[in-house]
Short mmCIF file of C-alpha atoms in Angstrom, two decimals:
data_model
loop_
_atom_site.label_atom_id
_atom_site.label_comp_id
_atom_site.label_asym_id
_atom_site.label_seq_id
_atom_site.Cartn_x
_atom_site.Cartn_y
_atom_site.Cartn_z
CA MET U 1354 95.02 102.20 116.56
CA ASN U 1355 97.22 101.84 119.78
CA SER U 1356 100.51 100.78 119.90
CA THR U 1357 100.20 99.90 123.54
CA GLN U 1358 97.01 97.33 122.45
CA LYS U 1359 97.83 93.53 123.32
CA PRO U 1360 94.05 92.06 121.75
CA ALA U 1361 94.30 88.20 123.17
CA ARG U 1362 96.28 86.03 120.44
CA VAL U 1363 95.23 82.47 119.07
CA VAL U 1364 96.92 79.55 118.17
CA ALA U 1365 94.83 77.93 114.86
CA ASP U 1366 95.59 75.87 111.50
CA PHE U 1367 95.03 77.77 109.18
CA VAL U 1368 94.11 76.58 105.71
CA LEU U 1369 96.74 78.44 103.13
CA GLU U 1370 94.16 79.26 99.90
CA SER U 1371 96.78 80.67 97.60
CA MET U 1372 100.95 81.51 97.51
CA THR U 1373 101.83 84.35 94.89
CA PRO U 1374 105.73 84.34 94.11
CA LEU U 1375 107.03 87.54 93.69
CA GLY U 1376 110.43 87.78 92.18
CA GLU U 1377 113.36 84.47 93.34
CA SER U 1378 113.35 85.11 97.08
CA TYR U 1379 109.80 86.53 98.14
CA GLY U 1380 106.10 85.50 98.48
CA LEU U 1381 102.73 86.27 99.70
CA LEU U 1382 100.54 83.90 101.52
CA LEU U 1383 96.75 83.92 101.85
CA LEU U 1384 95.54 81.90 104.85
CA ARG U 1385 92.06 81.28 106.23
CA THR U 1386 90.99 79.79 109.27
CA GLU U 1387 87.35 78.84 110.59
CA GLY U 1388 86.03 81.34 112.94
CA GLU U 1389 86.88 84.84 113.53
CA LEU U 1390 90.33 86.30 114.77
CA PRO U 1391 91.65 88.50 117.69
CA PRO U 1392 91.45 92.01 116.42
CA VAL U 1393 94.76 92.84 114.74
CA PHE U 1394 96.58 96.25 115.08
CA PRO U 1395 99.12 97.37 112.16
CA GLY U 1396 102.66 96.49 113.06
CA GLN U 1397 101.97 93.49 114.51
CA PHE U 1398 103.50 89.37 113.54
CA ALA U 1399 102.38 85.76 113.77
CA GLN U 1400 104.68 83.30 114.97
CA VAL U 1401 104.51 80.17 112.37
CA ARG U 1402 104.58 76.94 112.91
CA ILE U 1403 107.46 75.42 110.04
CA ASP U 1404 106.10 71.75 109.61
CA ARG U 1405 107.96 70.67 106.11
CA SER U 1406 111.52 71.66 107.74
CA THR U 1407 113.13 68.60 109.34
CA SER U 1408 115.89 70.74 110.27
CA THR U 1409 113.39 73.98 111.64
CA PHE U 1410 112.33 73.04 115.22
CA LEU U 1411 111.20 76.79 116.43
CA ARG U 1412 108.24 78.86 114.34
CA ARG U 1413 109.44 81.64 112.54
CA PRO U 1414 107.98 85.52 112.59
CA ILE U 1415 106.58 86.99 109.92
CA SER U 1416 104.71 90.59 109.81
CA ILE U 1417 101.52 90.83 108.98
CA CYS U 1418 100.66 92.26 105.47
CA SER U 1419 96.96 92.49 105.57
CA ALA U 1420 94.03 91.05 108.04
CA GLN U 1421 90.21 90.49 107.73
CA PRO U 1422 89.37 89.56 111.50
CA ALA U 1423 85.98 88.84 110.99
CA GLU U 1424 86.66 86.78 107.67
CA GLY U 1425 89.32 85.05 109.28
CA ARG U 1426 91.76 85.75 106.75
CA VAL U 1427 94.95 87.39 107.13
CA GLU U 1428 98.03 87.78 104.26
CA LEU U 1429 101.90 87.16 105.32
CA LEU U 1430 104.79 87.87 103.03
CA VAL U 1431 108.09 85.99 103.30
CA ARG U 1432 112.03 86.06 102.37
CA ARG U 1433 113.63 83.14 101.67
CA ALA U 1434 116.00 83.57 104.39
CA GLY U 1435 116.56 79.50 104.90
CA ALA U 1436 115.27 76.03 105.71
CA GLY U 1437 112.39 77.25 107.51
CA THR U 1438 111.02 79.79 105.19
CA ASP U 1439 112.28 77.93 102.02
CA ALA U 1440 110.12 75.27 103.00
CA LEU U 1441 107.34 77.68 104.08
CA LEU U 1442 107.09 78.89 100.42
CA ARG U 1443 107.08 75.69 99.20
CA THR U 1444 104.21 74.62 101.21
CA PRO U 1445 101.54 73.19 98.96
CA VAL U 1446 98.79 75.37 98.33
CA GLY U 1447 95.52 73.37 100.66
CA SER U 1448 97.83 72.47 103.59
CA SER U 1449 97.83 73.55 107.02
CA VAL U 1450 99.48 76.04 108.32
CA ASN U 1451 99.68 76.45 111.87
CA LEU U 1452 99.88 80.27 113.37
CA MET U 1453 99.96 81.71 116.72
CA LEU U 1454 98.13 85.21 116.32
CA PRO U 1455 98.29 88.42 116.46
CA LEU U 1456 101.14 88.94 118.77
CA GLY U 1457 103.37 92.37 119.94
CA ARG U 1458 102.37 95.71 119.96
CA GLY U 1459 101.86 98.33 116.97
CA PHE U 1460 101.92 101.77 115.70
CA SER U 1461 100.65 104.76 116.77
CA VAL U 1462 98.41 107.78 115.00
CA PRO U 1463 99.83 110.98 116.58
CA GLU U 1464 96.26 113.26 116.86
CA ASN U 1465 95.90 115.87 114.43
CA ALA U 1466 97.85 113.76 112.55
CA GLU U 1467 97.98 114.92 108.06
CA ARG U 1468 100.98 113.98 106.76
CA LEU U 1469 102.03 110.18 107.40
CA LEU U 1470 105.09 109.18 105.95
CA LEU U 1471 105.58 104.78 105.50
CA VAL U 1472 108.59 103.65 104.24
CA GLY U 1473 109.95 100.28 103.85
CA GLY U 1474 112.41 98.27 102.21
CA GLY U 1475 112.56 94.68 101.33
CA VAL U 1476 109.94 92.34 103.67
CA GLY U 1477 109.67 95.81 105.27
CA VAL U 1478 106.87 96.41 103.06
CA ALA U 1479 103.93 94.20 104.94
CA PRO U 1480 103.93 96.20 108.04
CA MET U 1481 103.77 99.61 106.10
CA MET U 1482 101.13 97.56 103.60
CA SER U 1483 98.91 97.29 106.84
CA LEU U 1484 99.54 100.36 108.53
CA GLY U 1485 98.43 101.86 104.58
CA LEU U 1486 95.02 99.85 104.72
CA ASP U 1487 94.15 100.54 108.19
CA LEU U 1488 95.33 104.56 107.36
CA LYS U 1489 93.56 104.96 104.15
CA ALA U 1490 89.68 103.31 105.87
CA ARG U 1491 90.18 105.70 108.67
CA GLY U 1492 90.62 108.38 106.17
CA TYR U 1493 93.67 109.63 106.11
CA ALA U 1494 96.33 109.69 102.76
CA PRO U 1495 99.18 107.76 103.55
CA GLU U 1496 102.34 108.73 101.90
CA PHE U 1497 105.01 105.60 100.64
CA ILE U 1498 108.45 105.69 99.83
CA LEU U 1499 109.52 101.81 98.82
CA GLY U 1500 113.01 101.05 98.36
CA ALA U 1501 114.72 98.06 96.38
CA ARG U 1502 118.03 96.94 95.38
CA SER U 1503 116.63 97.35 91.72
CA GLU U 1504 113.10 97.20 89.94
CA SER U 1505 112.26 93.89 89.80
CA ASP U 1506 112.64 93.94 93.51
CA LEU U 1507 109.87 96.09 93.99
CA LEU U 1508 107.31 94.37 95.86
CA LEU U 1509 103.38 94.98 95.83
CA ILE U 1510 104.09 98.27 94.31
CA ASP U 1511 100.66 98.14 92.41
CA ARG U 1512 98.86 97.91 95.36
CA PHE U 1513 100.59 100.62 97.64
CA LYS U 1514 99.53 103.09 94.91
CA GLU U 1515 95.59 102.65 95.54
CA LEU U 1516 97.15 103.27 99.08
CA GLY U 1517 98.77 106.76 98.38
CA PRO U 1518 101.43 108.43 96.34
CA VAL U 1519 104.12 105.99 95.99
CA TYR U 1520 107.99 107.07 96.01
CA VAL U 1521 110.66 104.76 94.44
CA THR U 1522 114.01 104.48 94.89
CA THR U 1523 116.12 102.01 93.94
CA ASP U 1524 119.97 101.19 94.27
CA ASP U 1525 120.96 100.22 90.51
CA GLY U 1526 118.50 103.94 89.40
CA SER U 1527 117.08 101.05 87.05
CA ALA U 1528 113.26 102.78 88.79
CA GLY U 1529 112.66 106.06 90.72
CA VAL U 1530 115.48 108.07 92.33
CA LYS U 1531 118.99 106.30 92.64
CA GLY U 1532 120.08 105.46 95.73
CA VAL U 1533 118.40 105.15 99.25
CA VAL U 1534 115.35 105.33 101.01
CA THR U 1535 116.56 108.42 102.32
CA ALA U 1536 117.93 109.48 98.85
CA HIS U 1537 114.30 110.57 98.09
CA PRO U 1538 113.50 114.25 98.16
CA ARG U 1539 110.17 113.63 100.51
CA MET U 1540 112.63 112.33 102.90
CA GLN U 1541 113.55 116.08 103.27
CA GLN U 1542 110.46 117.69 103.69
CA PRO U 1543 108.62 117.27 107.40
CA SER U 1544 106.14 114.82 108.45
CA ASP U 1545 103.46 115.05 111.49
CA MET U 1546 104.71 110.86 111.50
CA VAL U 1547 107.66 108.86 109.78
CA TYR U 1548 107.17 104.98 109.72
CA CYS U 1549 109.57 102.78 108.78
CA CYS U 1550 110.40 99.39 108.70
CA GLY U 1551 113.03 96.80 106.93
CA PRO U 1552 117.25 96.42 106.85
CA LYS U 1553 118.53 98.19 110.35
CA PRO U 1554 120.75 100.39 108.49
CA MET U 1555 117.85 101.63 106.10
CA MET U 1556 115.80 102.11 109.51
CA VAL U 1557 118.44 103.90 111.31
CA ALA U 1558 119.35 105.97 108.21
CA VAL U 1559 115.32 106.65 108.26
CA ALA U 1560 115.23 107.48 111.88
CA LYS U 1561 118.21 109.96 111.69
CA ALA U 1562 116.16 111.62 108.71
CA ALA U 1563 113.45 112.43 109.94
CA ALA U 1564 114.73 113.32 113.30
CA ARG U 1565 116.27 116.50 111.57
CA VAL U 1566 113.81 117.56 109.66
CA GLY U 1567 111.55 117.44 113.06
CA SER U 1568 109.30 114.77 112.30
CA PRO U 1569 108.67 111.60 114.97
CA CYS U 1570 109.65 108.30 113.76
CA GLU U 1571 108.61 104.94 114.89
CA VAL U 1572 110.21 101.90 113.56
CA SER U 1573 109.57 97.98 113.15
CA LEU U 1574 112.06 95.99 114.54
CA GLU U 1575 112.98 93.13 112.57
CA ASN U 1576 115.03 90.59 115.33
CA MET U 1577 115.78 87.42 115.02
CA MET U 1578 112.31 85.34 117.44
CA ALA U 1579 112.11 82.22 119.11
CA CYS U 1580 109.16 82.20 120.99
CA GLY U 1581 107.28 85.34 120.03
CA LEU U 1582 106.18 85.48 124.18
CA GLY U 1583 109.17 87.27 125.36
CA ALA U 1584 110.14 83.79 127.09
CA CYS U 1585 113.60 83.34 125.20
CA LEU U 1586 115.10 86.53 125.04
CA CYS U 1587 116.88 86.12 121.73
CA CYS U 1588 115.41 89.37 120.48
CA VAL U 1589 116.66 91.59 122.81
CA GLU U 1590 116.86 95.28 122.00
CA LYS U 1591 118.88 98.56 123.89
CA THR U 1592 117.15 101.63 124.26
CA VAL U 1593 116.69 104.75 126.52
CA ARG U 1594 115.48 102.82 129.54
CA GLY U 1595 117.45 99.60 129.70
CA ASN U 1596 116.97 96.51 127.49
CA VAL U 1597 113.40 94.98 126.53
CA CYS U 1598 112.25 91.85 124.19
CA VAL U 1599 111.25 93.18 121.12
CA CYS U 1600 108.28 90.35 120.35
CA THR U 1601 106.20 91.75 123.72
CA GLU U 1602 107.74 95.56 123.73
CA GLY U 1603 108.00 95.76 120.27
CA PRO U 1604 108.60 95.07 117.41
CA VAL U 1605 107.08 98.78 117.23
CA PHE U 1606 109.37 101.72 118.60
CA ASN U 1607 109.43 105.33 118.63
CA SER U 1608 112.90 106.01 117.56
CA ASN U 1609 113.81 108.68 120.83
CA GLU U 1610 112.48 105.30 122.92
CA LEU U 1611 115.76 103.39 121.12
CA THR U 1612 119.80 104.56 120.89
CA TRP U 1613 119.91 104.70 117.69
CA LEU U 1614 119.98 108.95 117.24
CA ASP U 1615 122.79 109.60 120.30
#
């Protein structure tokens, strides 16, 4: 796995094989296309065409939760956030969904890494699942901190537990440690790499907490993206080397590349 790799992408129609509702606002979509897909690296995403919303004209960026390229299958974790994602979550099983993927640059793993901590919140758990699956398959022992508003908002917990130790924080204290993800004691311990995806304030806090204990940190940004190809410039993020398009230069960045730690 290499964060600089940018494999070939495809645009293809997929069949929606299943849609599993997760709480009130999320759904897990399993999609399949004919033939093999290009390699998919953890942290990459898909641009999904929304055909069932008359008010949605642009594709929506969705993180890839898992992929089996040889089988032509991908899983997408979708949060209902507007007309486009609502229409996607109401797509009947068996329908066709057009995807462009894989896009962007993924995560990296330091040489001789042992302690790898993956932190996710909300729909940001999707790339953490993809990364966790990859790390487990390659012989690593990832640890996870998953944050949510309450116990009912925690996503894919049982699947994460199959990959490694899972620590939980909830805003209301209904599960795990009460508070935000940085309140968990594991965040105060050094790691060979901390990975994070979720709301921006959470990622900024995780990056700063990692820096305090000397841990490198990679974050997967969730900026608004319209094209996924670096043409529309709506996903621009300020970095130490100037403004860049998240969809092509990211979505994964080392936190030292961003201006968050200033």
